[in-house]
mmCIF file with all atom_site columns, C-alpha atoms in Angstrom:
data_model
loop_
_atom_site.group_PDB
_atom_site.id
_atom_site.type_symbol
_atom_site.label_atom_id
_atom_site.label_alt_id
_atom_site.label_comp_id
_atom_site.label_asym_id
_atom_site.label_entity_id
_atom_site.label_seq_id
_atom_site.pdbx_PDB_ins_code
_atom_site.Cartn_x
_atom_site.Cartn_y
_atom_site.Cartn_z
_atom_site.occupancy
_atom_site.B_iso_or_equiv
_atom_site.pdbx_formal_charge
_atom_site.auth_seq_id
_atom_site.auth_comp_id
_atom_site.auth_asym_id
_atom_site.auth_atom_id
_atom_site.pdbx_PDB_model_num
ATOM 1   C CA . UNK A 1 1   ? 93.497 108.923 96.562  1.00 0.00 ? 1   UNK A CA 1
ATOM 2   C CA . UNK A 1 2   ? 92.391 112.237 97.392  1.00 0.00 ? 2   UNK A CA 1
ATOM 3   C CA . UNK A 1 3   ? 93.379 115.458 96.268  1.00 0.00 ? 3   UNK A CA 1
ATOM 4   C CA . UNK A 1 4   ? 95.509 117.983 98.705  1.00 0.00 ? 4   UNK A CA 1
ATOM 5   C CA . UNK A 1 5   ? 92.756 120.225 101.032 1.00 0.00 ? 5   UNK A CA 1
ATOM 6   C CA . UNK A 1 6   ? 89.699 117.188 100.143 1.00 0.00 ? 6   UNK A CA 1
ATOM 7   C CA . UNK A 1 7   ? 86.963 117.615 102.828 1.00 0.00 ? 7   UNK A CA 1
ATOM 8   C CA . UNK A 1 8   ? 84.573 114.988 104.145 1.00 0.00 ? 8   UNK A CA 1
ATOM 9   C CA . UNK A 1 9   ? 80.846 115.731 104.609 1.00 0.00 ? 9   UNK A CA 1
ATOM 10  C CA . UNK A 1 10  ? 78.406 112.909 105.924 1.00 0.00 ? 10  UNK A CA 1
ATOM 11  C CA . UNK A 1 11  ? 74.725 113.062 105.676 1.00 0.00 ? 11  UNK A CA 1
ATOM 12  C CA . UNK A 1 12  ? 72.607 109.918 107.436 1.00 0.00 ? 12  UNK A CA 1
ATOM 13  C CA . UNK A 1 13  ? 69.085 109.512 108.708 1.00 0.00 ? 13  UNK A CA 1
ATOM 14  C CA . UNK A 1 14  ? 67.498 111.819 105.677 1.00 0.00 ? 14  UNK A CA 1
ATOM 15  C CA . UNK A 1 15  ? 65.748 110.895 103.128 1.00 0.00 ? 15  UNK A CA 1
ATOM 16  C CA . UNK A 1 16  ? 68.796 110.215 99.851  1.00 0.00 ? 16  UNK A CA 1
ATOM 17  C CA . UNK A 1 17  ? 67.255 113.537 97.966  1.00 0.00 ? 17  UNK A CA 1
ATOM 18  C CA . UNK A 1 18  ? 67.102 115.853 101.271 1.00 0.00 ? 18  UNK A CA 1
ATOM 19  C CA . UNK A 1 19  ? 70.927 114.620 102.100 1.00 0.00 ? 19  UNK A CA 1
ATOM 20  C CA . UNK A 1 20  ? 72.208 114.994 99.013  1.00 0.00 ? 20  UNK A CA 1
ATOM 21  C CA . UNK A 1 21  ? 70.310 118.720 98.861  1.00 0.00 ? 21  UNK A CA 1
ATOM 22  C CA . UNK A 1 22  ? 72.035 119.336 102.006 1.00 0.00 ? 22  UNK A CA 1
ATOM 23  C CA . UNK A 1 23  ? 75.334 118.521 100.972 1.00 0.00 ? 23  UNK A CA 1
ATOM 24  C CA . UNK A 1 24  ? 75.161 120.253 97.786  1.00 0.00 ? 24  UNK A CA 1
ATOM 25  C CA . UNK A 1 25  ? 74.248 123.703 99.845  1.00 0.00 ? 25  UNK A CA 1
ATOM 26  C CA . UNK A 1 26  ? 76.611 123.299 102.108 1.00 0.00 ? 26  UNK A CA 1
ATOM 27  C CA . UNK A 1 27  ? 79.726 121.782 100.257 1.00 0.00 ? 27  UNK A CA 1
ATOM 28  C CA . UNK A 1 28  ? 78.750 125.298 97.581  1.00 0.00 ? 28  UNK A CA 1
ATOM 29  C CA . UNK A 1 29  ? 78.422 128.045 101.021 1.00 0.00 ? 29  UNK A CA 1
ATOM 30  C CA . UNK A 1 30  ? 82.215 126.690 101.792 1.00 0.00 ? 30  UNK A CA 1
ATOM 31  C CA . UNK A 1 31  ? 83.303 127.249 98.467  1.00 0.00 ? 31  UNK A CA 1
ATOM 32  C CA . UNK A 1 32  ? 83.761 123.575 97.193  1.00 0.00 ? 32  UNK A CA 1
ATOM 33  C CA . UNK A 1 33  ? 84.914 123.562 93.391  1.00 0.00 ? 33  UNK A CA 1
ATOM 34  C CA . UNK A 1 34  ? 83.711 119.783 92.887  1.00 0.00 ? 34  UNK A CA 1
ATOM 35  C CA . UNK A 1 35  ? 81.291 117.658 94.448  1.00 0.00 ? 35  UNK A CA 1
ATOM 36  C CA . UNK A 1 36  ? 82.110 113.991 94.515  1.00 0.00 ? 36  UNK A CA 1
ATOM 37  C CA . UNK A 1 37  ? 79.372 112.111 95.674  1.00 0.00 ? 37  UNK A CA 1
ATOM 38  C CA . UNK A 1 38  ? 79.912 108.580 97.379  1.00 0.00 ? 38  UNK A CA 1
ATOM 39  C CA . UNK A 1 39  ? 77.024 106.201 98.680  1.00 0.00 ? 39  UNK A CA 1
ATOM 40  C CA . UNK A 1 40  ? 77.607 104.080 101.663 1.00 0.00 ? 40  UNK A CA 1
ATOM 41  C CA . UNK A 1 41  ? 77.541 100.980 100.161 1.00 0.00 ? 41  UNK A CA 1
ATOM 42  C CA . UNK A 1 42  ? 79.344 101.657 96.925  1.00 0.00 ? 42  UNK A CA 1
ATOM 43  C CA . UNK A 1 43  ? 83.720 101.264 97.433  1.00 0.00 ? 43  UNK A CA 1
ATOM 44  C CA . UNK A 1 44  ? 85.642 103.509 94.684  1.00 0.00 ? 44  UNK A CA 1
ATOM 45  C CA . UNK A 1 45  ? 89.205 101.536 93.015  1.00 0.00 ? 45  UNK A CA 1
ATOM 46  C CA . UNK A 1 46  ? 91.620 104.391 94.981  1.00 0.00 ? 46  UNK A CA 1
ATOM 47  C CA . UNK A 1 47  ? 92.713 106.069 91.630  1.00 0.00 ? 47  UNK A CA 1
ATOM 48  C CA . UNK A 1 48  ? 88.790 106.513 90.543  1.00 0.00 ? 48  UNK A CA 1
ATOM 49  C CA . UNK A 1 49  ? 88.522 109.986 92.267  1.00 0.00 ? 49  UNK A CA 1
ATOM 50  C CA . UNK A 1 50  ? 92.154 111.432 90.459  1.00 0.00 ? 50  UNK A CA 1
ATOM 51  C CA . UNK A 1 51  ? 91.287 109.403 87.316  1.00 0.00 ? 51  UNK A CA 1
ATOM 52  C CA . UNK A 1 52  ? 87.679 111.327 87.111  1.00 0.00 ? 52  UNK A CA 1
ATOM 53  C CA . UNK A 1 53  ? 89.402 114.775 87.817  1.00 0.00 ? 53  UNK A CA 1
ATOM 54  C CA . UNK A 1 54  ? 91.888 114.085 85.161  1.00 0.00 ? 54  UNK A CA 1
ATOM 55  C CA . UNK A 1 55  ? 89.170 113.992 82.420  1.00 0.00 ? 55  UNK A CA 1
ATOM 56  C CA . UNK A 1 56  ? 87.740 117.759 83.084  1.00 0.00 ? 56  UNK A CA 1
ATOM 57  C CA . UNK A 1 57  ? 84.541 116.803 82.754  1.00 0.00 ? 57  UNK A CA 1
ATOM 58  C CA . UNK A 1 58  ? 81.976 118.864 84.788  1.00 0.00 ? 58  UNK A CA 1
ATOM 59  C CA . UNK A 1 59  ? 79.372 115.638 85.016  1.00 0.00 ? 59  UNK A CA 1
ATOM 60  C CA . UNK A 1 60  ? 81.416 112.314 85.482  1.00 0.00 ? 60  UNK A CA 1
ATOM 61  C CA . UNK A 1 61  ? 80.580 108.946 86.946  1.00 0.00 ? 61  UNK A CA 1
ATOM 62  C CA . UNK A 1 62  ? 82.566 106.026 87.612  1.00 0.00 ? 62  UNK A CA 1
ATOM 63  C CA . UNK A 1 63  ? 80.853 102.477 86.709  1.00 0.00 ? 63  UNK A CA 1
ATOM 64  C CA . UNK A 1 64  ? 78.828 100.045 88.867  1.00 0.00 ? 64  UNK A CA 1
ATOM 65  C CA . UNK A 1 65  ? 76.260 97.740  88.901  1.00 0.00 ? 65  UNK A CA 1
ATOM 66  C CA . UNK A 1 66  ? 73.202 97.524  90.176  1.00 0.00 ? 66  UNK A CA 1
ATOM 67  C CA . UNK A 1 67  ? 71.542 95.215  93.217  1.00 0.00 ? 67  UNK A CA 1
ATOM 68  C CA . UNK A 1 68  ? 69.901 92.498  90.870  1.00 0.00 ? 68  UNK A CA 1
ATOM 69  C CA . UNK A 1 69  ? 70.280 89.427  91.770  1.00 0.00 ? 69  UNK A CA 1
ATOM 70  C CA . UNK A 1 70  ? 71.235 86.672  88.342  1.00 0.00 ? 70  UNK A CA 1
ATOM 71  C CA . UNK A 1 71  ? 71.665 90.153  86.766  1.00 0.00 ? 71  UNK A CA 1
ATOM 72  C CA . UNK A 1 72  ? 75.159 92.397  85.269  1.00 0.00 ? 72  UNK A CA 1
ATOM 73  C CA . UNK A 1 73  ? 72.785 96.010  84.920  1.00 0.00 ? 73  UNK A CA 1
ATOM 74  C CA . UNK A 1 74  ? 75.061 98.782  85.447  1.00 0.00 ? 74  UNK A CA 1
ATOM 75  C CA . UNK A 1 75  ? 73.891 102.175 87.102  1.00 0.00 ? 75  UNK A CA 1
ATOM 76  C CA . UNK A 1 76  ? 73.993 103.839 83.846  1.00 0.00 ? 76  UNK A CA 1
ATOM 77  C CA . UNK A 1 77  ? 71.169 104.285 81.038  1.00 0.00 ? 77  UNK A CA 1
ATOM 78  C CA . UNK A 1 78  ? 70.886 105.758 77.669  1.00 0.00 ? 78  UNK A CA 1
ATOM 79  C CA . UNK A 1 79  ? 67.174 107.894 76.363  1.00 0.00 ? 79  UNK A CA 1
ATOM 80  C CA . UNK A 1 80  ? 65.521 106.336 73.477  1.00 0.00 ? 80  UNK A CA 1
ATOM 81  C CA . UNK A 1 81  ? 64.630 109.187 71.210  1.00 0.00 ? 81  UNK A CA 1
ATOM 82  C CA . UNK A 1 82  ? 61.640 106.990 70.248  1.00 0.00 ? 82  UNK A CA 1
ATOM 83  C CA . UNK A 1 83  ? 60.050 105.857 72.907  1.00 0.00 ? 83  UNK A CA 1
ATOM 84  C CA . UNK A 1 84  ? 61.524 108.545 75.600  1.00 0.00 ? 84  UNK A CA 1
ATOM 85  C CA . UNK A 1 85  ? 62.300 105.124 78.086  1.00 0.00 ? 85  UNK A CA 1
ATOM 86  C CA . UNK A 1 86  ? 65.712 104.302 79.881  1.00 0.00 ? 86  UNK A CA 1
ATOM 87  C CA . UNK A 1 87  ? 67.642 101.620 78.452  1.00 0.00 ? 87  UNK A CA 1
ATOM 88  C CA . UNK A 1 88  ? 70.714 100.004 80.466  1.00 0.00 ? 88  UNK A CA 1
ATOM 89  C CA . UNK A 1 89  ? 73.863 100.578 78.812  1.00 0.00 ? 89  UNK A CA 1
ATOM 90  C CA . UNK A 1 90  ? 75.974 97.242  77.422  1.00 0.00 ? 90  UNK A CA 1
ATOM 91  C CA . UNK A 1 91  ? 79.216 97.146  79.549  1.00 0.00 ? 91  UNK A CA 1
ATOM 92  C CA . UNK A 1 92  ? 80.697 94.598  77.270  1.00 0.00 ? 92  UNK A CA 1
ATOM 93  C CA . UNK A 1 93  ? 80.236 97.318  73.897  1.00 0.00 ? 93  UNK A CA 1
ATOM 94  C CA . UNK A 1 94  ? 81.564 100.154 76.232  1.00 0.00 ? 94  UNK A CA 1
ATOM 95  C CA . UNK A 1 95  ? 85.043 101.082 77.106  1.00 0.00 ? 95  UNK A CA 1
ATOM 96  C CA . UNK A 1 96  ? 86.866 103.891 78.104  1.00 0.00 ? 96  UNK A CA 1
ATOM 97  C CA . UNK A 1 97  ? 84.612 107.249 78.187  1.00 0.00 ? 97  UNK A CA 1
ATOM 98  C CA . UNK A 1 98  ? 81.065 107.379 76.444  1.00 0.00 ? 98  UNK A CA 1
ATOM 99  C CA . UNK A 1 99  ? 78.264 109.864 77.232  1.00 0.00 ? 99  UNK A CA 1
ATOM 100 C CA . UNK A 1 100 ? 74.885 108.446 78.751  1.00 0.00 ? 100 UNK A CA 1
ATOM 101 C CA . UNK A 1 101 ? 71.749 110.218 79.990  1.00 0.00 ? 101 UNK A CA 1
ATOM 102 C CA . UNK A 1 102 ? 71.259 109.279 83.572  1.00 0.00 ? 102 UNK A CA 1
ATOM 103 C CA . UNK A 1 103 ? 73.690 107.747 86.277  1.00 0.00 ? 103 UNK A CA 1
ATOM 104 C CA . UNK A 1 104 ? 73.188 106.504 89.658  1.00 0.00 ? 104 UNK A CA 1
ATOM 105 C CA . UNK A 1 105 ? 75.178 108.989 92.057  1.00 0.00 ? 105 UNK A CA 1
ATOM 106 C CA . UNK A 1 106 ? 77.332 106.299 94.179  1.00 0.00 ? 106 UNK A CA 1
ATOM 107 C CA . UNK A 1 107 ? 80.586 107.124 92.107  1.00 0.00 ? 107 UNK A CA 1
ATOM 108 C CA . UNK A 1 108 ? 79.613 111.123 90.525  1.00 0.00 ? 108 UNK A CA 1
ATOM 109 C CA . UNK A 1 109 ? 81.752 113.867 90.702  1.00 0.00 ? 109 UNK A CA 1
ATOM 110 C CA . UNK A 1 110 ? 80.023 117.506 89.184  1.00 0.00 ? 110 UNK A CA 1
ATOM 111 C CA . UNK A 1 111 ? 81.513 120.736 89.206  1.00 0.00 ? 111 UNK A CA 1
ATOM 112 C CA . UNK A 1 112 ? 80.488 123.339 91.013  1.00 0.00 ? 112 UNK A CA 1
ATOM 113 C CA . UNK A 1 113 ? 79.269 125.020 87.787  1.00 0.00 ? 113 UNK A CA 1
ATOM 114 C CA . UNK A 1 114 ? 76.829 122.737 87.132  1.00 0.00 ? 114 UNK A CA 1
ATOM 115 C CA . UNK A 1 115 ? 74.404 123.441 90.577  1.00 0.00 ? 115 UNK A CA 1
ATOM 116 C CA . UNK A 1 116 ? 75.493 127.183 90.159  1.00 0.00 ? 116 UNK A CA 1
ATOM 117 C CA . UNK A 1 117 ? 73.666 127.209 87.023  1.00 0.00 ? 117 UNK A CA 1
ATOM 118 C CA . UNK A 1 118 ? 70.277 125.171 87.961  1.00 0.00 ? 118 UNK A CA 1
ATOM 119 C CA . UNK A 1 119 ? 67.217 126.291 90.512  1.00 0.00 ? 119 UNK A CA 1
ATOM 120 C CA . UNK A 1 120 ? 66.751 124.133 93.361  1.00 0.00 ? 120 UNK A CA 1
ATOM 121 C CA . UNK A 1 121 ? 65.867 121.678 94.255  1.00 0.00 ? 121 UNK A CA 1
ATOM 122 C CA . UNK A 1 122 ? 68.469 119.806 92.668  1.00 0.00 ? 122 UNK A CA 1
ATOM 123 C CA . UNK A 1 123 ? 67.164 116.507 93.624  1.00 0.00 ? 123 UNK A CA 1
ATOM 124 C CA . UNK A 1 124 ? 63.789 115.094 94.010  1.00 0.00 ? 124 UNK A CA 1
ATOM 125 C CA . UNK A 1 125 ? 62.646 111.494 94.709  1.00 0.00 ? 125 UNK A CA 1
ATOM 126 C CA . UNK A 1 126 ? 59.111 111.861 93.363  1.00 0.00 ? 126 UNK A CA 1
ATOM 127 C CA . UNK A 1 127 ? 57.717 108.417 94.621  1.00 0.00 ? 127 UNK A CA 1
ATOM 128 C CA . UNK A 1 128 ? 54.637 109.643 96.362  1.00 0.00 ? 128 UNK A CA 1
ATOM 129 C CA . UNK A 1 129 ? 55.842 112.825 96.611  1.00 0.00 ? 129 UNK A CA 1
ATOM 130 C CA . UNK A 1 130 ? 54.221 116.234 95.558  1.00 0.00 ? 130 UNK A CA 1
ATOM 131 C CA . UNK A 1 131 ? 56.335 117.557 92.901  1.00 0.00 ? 131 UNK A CA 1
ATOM 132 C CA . UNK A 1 132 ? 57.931 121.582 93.718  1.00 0.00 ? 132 UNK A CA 1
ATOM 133 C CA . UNK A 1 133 ? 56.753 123.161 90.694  1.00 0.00 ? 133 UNK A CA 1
ATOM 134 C CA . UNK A 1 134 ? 53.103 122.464 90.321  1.00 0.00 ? 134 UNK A CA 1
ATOM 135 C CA . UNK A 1 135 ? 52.194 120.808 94.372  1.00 0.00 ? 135 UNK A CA 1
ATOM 136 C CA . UNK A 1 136 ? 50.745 117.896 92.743  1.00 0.00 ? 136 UNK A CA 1
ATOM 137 C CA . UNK A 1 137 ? 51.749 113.885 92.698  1.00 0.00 ? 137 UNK A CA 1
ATOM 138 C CA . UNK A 1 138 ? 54.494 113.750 90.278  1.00 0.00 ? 138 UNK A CA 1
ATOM 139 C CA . UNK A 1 139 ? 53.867 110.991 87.648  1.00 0.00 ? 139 UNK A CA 1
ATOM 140 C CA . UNK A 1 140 ? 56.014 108.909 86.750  1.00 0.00 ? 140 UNK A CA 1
ATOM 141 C CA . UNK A 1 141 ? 57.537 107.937 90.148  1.00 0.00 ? 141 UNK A CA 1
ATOM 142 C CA . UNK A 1 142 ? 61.595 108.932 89.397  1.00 0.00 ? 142 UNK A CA 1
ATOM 143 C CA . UNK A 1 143 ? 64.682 108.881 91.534  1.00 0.00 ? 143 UNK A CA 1
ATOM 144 C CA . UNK A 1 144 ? 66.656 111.478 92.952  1.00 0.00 ? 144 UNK A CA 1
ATOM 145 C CA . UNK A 1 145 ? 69.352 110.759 90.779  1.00 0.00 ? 145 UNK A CA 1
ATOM 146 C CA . UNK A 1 146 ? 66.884 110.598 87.513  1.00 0.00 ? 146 UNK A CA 1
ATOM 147 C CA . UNK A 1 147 ? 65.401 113.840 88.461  1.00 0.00 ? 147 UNK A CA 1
ATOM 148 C CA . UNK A 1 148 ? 68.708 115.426 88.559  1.00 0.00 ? 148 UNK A CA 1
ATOM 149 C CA . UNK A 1 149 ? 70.259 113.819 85.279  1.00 0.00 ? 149 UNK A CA 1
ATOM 150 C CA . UNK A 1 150 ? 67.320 114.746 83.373  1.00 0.00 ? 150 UNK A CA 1
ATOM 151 C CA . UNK A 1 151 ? 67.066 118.184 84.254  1.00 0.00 ? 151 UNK A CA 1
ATOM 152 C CA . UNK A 1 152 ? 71.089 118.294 83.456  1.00 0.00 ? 152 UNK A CA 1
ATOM 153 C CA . UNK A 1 153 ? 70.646 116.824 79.806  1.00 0.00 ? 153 UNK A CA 1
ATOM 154 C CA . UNK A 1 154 ? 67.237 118.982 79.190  1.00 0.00 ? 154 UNK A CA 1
ATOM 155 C CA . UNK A 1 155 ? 67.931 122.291 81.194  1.00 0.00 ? 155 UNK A CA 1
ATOM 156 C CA . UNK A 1 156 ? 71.573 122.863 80.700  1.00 0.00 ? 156 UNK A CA 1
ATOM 157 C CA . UNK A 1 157 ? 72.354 120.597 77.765  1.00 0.00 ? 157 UNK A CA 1
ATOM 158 C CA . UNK A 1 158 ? 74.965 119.349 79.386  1.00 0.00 ? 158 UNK A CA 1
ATOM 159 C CA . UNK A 1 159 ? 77.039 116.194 79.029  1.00 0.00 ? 159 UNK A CA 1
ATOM 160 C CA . UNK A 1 160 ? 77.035 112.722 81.393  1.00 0.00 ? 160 UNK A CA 1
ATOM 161 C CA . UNK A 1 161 ? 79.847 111.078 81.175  1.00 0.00 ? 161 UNK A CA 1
ATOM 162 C CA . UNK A 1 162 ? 80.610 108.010 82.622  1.00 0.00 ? 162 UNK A CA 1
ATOM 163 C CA . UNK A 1 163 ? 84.422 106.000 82.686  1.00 0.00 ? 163 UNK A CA 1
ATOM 164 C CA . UNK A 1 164 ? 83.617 102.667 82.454  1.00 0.00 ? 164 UNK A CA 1
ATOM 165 C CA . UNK A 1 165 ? 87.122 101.960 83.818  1.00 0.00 ? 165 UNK A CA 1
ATOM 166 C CA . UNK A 1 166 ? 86.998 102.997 87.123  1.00 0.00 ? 166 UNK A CA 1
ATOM 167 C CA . UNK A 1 167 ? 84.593 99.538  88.517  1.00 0.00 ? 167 UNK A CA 1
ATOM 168 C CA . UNK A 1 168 ? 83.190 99.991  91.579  1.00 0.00 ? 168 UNK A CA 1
ATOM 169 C CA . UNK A 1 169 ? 82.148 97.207  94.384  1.00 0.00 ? 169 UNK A CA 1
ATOM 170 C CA . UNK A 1 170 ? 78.277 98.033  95.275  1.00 0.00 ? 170 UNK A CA 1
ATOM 171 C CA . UNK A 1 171 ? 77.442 95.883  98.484  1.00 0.00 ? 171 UNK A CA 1
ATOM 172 C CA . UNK A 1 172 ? 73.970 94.523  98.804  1.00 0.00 ? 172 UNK A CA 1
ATOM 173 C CA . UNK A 1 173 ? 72.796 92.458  101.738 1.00 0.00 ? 173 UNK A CA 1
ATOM 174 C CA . UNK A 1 174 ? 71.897 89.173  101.142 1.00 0.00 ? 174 UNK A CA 1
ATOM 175 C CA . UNK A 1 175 ? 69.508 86.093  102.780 1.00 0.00 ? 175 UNK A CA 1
ATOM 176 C CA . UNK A 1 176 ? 69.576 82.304  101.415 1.00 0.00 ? 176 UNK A CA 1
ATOM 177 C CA . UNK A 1 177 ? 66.334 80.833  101.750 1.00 0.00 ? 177 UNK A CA 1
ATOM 178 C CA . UNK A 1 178 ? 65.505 76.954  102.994 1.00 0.00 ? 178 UNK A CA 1
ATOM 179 C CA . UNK A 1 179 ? 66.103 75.935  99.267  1.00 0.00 ? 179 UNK A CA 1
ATOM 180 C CA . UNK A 1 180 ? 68.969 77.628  99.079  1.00 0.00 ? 180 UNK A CA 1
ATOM 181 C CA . UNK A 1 181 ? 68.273 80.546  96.904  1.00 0.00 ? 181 UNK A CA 1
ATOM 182 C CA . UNK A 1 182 ? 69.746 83.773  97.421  1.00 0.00 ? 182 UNK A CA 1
ATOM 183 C CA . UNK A 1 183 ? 67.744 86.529  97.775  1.00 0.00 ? 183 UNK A CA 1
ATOM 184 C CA . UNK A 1 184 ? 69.697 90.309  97.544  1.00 0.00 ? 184 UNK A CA 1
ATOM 185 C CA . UNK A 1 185 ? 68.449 92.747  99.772  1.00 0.00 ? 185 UNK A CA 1
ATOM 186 C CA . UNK A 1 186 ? 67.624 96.098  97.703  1.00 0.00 ? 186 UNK A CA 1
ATOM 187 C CA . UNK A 1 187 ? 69.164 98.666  100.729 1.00 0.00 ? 187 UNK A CA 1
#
């Protein structure tokens, strides 16, 4: 479920912090209000796009887990204040809405607002990469969707929030070895 005058964009054969670069500069120059931002392999309940709306938030992610194989790790982590590391959030001591500090971006929707009021680039995988601001290797290696969430929480001081209602499927690719283990393909 969609709602009335939702447009489609598709971005393939880019690297995931390019695409989603384009797409954000593109979706804005058209005049999009909010970005909802879908991976290929993750598949939204249909009420999880209205259901996100609903909530005003301007930073809002639905829930899903990631491609571990033995493992329940959602896509969602939590800052200690001691140690500055990610921690995995507990999906069974979370319901409804909580706020987190970083979110994978298969299931995000962000308003406009929040792009309009951060300098590009708005995503950067930094895995032997050269980082924009000083043109050297950027240490720690951190996702495109890391490098975004922190600057949100550190630059604006805005809010993550993520519905742990709205569960999504994330499809992984999988091979079962001669002794029949299965082994889950990462892409």
């Amino acid at each position: 479920q969609m709602p009335p005058g939702t447009a489609i964009l598709t971005i393939a054969g880019q690297p995931i912090d390019i695409a989603r670069e384009n797409m954000v500069r593109d979706n804005l120059a058209k005049g999009a209000e909010w970005l909802l931002f879908i991976d290929s392999d993750t598949y939204l309940p249909k009420d999880a796009v209205m259901r996100m709306l609903a909530t005003g938030f301007p930073f809002i992610s639905g829930l899903y887990f990631a491609k571990k194989p033995g493992m329940k790790l959602p896509c969602a982590w939590v800052k200690n204040k001691d140690d500055g590391k990610y921690w995995t959030i507990n999906p069974k001591e979370n319901k409804g809405l909580i706020e987190v500090d970083a979110v994978g971006m298969g299931c995000c929707l962000i308003h406009r607002s929040i792009f309009d009021r951060l300098k590009q680039p708005w995503f950067f995988w930094s895995h032997d990469r050269y980082c924009p601001e000083t043109n050297e290797l950027y240490q720690p290696p951190f996702s495109e969707d890391f490098y975004f969430c922190a600057r949100v929480r550190n630059e604006l001081k805005e809010n993550i929030i993520l519905d742990m209602d709205p569960r999504c499927r994330h499809e992984a690719v999988c091979d079962i070895d001669e002794e029949g283990n299965i082994e889950v393909s990462q892409g």
